[in-house]
PDB file of C-alpha atoms and ligand atoms in Angstrom:
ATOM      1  CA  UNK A 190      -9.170  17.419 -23.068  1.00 87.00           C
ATOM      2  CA  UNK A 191     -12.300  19.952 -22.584  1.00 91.00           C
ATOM      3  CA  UNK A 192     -15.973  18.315 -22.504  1.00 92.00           C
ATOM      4  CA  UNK A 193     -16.843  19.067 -25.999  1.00 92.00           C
ATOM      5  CA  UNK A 194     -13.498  17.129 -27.537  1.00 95.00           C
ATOM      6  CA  UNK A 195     -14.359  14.048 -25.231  1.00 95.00           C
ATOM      7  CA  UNK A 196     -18.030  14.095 -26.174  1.00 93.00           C
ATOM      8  CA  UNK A 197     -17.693  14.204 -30.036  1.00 94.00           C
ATOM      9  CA  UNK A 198     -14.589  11.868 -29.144  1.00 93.00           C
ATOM     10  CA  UNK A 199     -17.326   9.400 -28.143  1.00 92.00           C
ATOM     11  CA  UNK A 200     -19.671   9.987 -30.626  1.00 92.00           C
ATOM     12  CA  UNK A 201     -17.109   9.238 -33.322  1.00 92.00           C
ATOM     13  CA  UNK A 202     -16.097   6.180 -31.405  1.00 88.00           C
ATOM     14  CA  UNK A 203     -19.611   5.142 -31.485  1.00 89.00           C
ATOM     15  CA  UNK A 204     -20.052   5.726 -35.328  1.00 88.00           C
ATOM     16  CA  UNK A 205     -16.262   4.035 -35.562  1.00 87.00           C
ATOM     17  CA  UNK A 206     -17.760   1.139 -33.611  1.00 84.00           C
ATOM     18  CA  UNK A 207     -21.341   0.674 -34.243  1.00 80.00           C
ATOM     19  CA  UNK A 208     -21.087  -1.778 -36.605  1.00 76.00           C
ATOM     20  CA  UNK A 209     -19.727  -4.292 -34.604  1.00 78.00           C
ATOM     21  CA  UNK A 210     -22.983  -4.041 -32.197  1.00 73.00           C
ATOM     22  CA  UNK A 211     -25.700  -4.390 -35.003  1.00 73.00           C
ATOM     23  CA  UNK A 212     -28.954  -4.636 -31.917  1.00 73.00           C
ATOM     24  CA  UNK A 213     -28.981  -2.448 -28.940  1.00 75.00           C
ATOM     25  CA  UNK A 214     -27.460   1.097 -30.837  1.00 85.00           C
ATOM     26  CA  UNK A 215     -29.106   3.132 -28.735  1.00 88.00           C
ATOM     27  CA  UNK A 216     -28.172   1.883 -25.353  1.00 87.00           C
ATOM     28  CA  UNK A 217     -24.389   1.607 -26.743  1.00 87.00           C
ATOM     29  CA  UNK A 218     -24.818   5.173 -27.491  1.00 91.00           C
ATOM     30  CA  UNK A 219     -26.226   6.262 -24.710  1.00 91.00           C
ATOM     31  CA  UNK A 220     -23.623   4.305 -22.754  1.00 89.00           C
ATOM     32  CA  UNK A 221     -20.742   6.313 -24.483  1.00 92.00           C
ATOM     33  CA  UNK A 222     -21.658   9.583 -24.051  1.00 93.00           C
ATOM     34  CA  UNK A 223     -21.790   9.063 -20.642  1.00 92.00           C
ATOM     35  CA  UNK A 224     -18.441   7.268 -20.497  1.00 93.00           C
ATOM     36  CA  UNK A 225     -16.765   9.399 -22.322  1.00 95.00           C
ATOM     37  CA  UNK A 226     -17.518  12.290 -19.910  1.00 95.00           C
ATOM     38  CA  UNK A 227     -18.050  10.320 -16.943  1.00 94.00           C
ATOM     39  CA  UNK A 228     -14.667  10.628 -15.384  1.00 95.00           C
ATOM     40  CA  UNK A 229     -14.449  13.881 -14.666  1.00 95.00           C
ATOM     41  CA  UNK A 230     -16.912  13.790 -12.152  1.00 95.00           C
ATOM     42  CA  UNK A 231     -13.830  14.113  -9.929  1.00 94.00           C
ATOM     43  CA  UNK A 232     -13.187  17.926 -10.932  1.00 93.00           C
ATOM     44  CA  UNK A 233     -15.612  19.893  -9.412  1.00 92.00           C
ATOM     45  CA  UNK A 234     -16.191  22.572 -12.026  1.00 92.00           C
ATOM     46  CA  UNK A 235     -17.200  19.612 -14.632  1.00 93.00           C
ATOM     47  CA  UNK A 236     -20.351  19.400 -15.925  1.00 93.00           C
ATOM     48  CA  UNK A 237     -20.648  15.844 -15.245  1.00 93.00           C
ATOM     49  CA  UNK A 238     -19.736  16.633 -11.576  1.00 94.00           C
ATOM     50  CA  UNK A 239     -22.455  19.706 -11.091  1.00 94.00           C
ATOM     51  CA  UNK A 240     -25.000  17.212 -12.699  1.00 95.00           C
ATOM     52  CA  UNK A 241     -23.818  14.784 -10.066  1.00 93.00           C
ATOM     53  CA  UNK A 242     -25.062  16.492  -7.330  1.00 94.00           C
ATOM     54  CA  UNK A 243     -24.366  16.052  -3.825  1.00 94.00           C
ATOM     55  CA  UNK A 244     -22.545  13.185  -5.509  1.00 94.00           C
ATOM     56  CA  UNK A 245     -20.021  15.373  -7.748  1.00 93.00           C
ATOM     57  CA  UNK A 246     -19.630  17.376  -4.559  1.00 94.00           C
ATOM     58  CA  UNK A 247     -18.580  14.349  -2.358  1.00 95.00           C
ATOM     59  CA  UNK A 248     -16.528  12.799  -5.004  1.00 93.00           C
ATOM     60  CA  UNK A 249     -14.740  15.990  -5.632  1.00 92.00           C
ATOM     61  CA  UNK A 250     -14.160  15.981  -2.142  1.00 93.00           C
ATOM     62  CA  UNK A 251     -12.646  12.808  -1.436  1.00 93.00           C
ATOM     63  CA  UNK A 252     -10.792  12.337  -4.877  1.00 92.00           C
ATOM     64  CA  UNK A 253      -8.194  13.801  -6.599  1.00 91.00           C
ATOM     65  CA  UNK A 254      -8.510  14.781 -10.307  1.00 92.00           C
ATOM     66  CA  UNK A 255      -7.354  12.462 -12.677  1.00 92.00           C
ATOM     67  CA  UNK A 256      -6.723  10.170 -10.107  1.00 92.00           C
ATOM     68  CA  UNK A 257      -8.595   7.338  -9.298  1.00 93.00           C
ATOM     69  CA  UNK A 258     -11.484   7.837 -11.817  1.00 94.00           C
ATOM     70  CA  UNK A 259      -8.931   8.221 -14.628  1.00 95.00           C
ATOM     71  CA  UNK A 260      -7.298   5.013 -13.508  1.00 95.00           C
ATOM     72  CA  UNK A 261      -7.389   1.299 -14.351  1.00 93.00           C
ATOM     73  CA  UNK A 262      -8.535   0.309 -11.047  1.00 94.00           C
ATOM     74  CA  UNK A 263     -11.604   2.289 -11.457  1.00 93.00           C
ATOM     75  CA  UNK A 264     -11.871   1.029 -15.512  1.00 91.00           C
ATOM     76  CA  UNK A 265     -11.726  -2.256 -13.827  1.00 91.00           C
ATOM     77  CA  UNK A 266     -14.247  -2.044 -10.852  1.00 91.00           C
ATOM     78  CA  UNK A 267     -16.923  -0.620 -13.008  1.00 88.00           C
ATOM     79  CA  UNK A 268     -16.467  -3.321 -16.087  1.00 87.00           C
ATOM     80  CA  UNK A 269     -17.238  -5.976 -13.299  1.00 86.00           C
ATOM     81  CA  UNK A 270     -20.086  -3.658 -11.391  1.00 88.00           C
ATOM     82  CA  UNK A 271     -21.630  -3.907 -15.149  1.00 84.00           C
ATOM     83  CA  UNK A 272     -20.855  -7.426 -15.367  1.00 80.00           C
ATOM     84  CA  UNK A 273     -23.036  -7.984 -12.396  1.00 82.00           C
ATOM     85  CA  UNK A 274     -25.668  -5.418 -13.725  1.00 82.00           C
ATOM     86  CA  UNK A 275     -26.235  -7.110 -16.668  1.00 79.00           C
ATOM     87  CA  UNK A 276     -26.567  -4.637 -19.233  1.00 75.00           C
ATOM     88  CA  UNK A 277     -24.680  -5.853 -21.840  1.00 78.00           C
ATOM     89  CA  UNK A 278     -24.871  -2.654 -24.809  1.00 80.00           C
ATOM     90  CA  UNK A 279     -25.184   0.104 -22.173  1.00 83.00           C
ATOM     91  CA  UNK A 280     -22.129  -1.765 -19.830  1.00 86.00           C
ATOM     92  CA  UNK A 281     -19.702  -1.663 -23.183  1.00 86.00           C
ATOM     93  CA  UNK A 282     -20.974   1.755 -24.349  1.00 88.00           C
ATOM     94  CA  UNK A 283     -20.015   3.079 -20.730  1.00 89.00           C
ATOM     95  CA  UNK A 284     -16.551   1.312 -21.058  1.00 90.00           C
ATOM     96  CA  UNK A 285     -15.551   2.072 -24.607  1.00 91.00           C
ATOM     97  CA  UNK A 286     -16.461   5.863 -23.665  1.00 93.00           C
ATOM     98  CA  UNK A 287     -14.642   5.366 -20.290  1.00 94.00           C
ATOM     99  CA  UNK A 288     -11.751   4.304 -22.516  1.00 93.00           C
ATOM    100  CA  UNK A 289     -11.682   6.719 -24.960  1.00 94.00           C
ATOM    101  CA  UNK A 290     -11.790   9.330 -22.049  1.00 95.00           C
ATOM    102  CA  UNK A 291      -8.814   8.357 -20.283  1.00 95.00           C
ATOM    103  CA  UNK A 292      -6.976   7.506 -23.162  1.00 94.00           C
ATOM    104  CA  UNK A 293      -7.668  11.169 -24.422  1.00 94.00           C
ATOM    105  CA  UNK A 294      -6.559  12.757 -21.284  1.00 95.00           C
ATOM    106  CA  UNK A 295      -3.429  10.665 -21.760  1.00 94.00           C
ATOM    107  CA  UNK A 296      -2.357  12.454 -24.505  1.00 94.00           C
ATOM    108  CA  UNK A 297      -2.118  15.703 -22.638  1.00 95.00           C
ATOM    109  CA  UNK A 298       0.740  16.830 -20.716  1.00 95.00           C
ATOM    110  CA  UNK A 299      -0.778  16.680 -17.303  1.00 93.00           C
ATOM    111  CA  UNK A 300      -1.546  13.333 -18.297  1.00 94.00           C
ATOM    112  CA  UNK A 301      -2.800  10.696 -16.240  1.00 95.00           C
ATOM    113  CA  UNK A 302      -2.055   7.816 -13.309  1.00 94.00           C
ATOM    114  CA  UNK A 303      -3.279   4.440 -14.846  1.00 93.00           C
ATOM    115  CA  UNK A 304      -2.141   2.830 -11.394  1.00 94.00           C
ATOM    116  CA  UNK A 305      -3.425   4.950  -8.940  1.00 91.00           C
ATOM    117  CA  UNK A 306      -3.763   5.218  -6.432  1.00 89.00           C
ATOM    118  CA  UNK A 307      -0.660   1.822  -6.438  1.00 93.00           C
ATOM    119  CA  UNK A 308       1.445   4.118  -8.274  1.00 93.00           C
ATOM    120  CA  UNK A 309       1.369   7.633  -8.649  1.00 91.00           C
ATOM    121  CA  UNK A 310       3.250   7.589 -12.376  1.00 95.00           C
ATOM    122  CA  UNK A 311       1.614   9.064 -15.217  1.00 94.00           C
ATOM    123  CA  UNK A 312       1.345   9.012 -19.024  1.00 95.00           C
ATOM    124  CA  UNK A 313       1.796  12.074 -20.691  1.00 95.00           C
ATOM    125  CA  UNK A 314       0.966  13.800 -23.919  1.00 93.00           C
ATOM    126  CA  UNK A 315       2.242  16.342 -25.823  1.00 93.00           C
ATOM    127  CA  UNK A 316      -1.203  18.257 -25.964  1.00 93.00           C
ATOM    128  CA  UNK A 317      -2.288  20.982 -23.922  1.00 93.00           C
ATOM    129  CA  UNK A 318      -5.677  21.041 -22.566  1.00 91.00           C
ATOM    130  CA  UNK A 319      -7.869  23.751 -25.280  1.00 91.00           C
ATOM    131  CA  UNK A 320      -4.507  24.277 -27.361  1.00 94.00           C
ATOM    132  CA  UNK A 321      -4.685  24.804 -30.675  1.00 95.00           C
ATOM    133  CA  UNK A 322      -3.880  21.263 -31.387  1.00 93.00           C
ATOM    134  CA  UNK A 323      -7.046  19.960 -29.426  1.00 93.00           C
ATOM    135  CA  UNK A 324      -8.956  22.387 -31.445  1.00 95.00           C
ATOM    136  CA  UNK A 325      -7.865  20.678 -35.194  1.00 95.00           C
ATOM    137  CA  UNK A 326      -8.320  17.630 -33.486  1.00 94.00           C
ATOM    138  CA  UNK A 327     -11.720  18.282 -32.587  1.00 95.00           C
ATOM    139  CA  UNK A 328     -12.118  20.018 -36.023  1.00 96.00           C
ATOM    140  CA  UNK A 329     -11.617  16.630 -37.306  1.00 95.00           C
ATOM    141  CA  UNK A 330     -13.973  14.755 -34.997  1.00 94.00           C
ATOM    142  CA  UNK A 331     -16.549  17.133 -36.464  1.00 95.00           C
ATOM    143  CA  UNK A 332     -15.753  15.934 -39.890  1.00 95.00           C
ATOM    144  CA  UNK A 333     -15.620  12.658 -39.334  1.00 93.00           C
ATOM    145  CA  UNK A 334     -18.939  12.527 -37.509  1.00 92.00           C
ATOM    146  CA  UNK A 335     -20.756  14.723 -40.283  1.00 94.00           C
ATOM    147  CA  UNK A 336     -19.181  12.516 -42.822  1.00 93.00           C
ATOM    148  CA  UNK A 337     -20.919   9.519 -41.188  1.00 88.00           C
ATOM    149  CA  UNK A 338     -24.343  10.932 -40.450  1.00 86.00           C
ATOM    150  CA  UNK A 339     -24.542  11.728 -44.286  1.00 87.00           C
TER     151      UNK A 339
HETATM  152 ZN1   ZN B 164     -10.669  13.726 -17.683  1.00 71.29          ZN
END
């Protein structure tokens, strides 16, 4: 999916789920947005990645994309780097958004590795990155999000 579809993607996740997390909106918020764009810092021509820095640069480098950073290993090592952080709202913004991200890229058809790099097998979509169909579906995230800030 293209930045804009994951970002509104977590900003409707957010109004989906802000009710659950009554104190702390903002850092939950905050969190999601950047999960929900966060892995794609592997791809160098990301946004996320050229705000990165010499980071982006060095993780484009060394990783493959939608490989490891659209994996559950990854998912996994950052929900227990946040456990150890301690920042409770911002840690489970930054995973829900994570979440929603690879999920989303899941339903393409290039898909992604939830195993890597143990297994190199992918789940696939039957979306095409900027098709048609991503733009109705992002056509409805716009709905849904105006429908909630009014
Ligand atoms: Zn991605």
């Amino acid at each position: 999916m293209l930045f804009h579809t994951h970002i509104l993607a977590g900003i409707a996740f957010f109004f989906f789920l802000s009710n659950f997390f009554p104190a702390a909106k903002l850092w939950l918020f905050l969190g999601i947005l950047l999960g929900s764009i966060l892995p794609d810092i592997d791809e160098q021509h990301s946004k996320v990645n050229r705000w990165a820095g010499m980071v982006g640069i060095l993780i484009a480098f060394f990783a493959k994309h939608r490989g490891f950073f659209h994996s559950l290993p990854c998912f996994l090592g950052l929900t227990f780097l946040l456990q150890v952080l301690g920042q409770p709202a911002l840690g489970w913004g930054l995973l829900l958004g994570y979440a929603s991200h690879i999920i989303l890229d899941g339903l393409t058809r290039q898909g992604i590795a939830p195993f890597w790099p143990f297994s190199s097998w992918k789940v696939r979509g039957p979306f095409r990155v900027g098709s048609f169909a991503e733009q109705l579906f992002f056509l409805a995230l716009v709905i849904f999000v105006v429908v909630e800030v009014l």
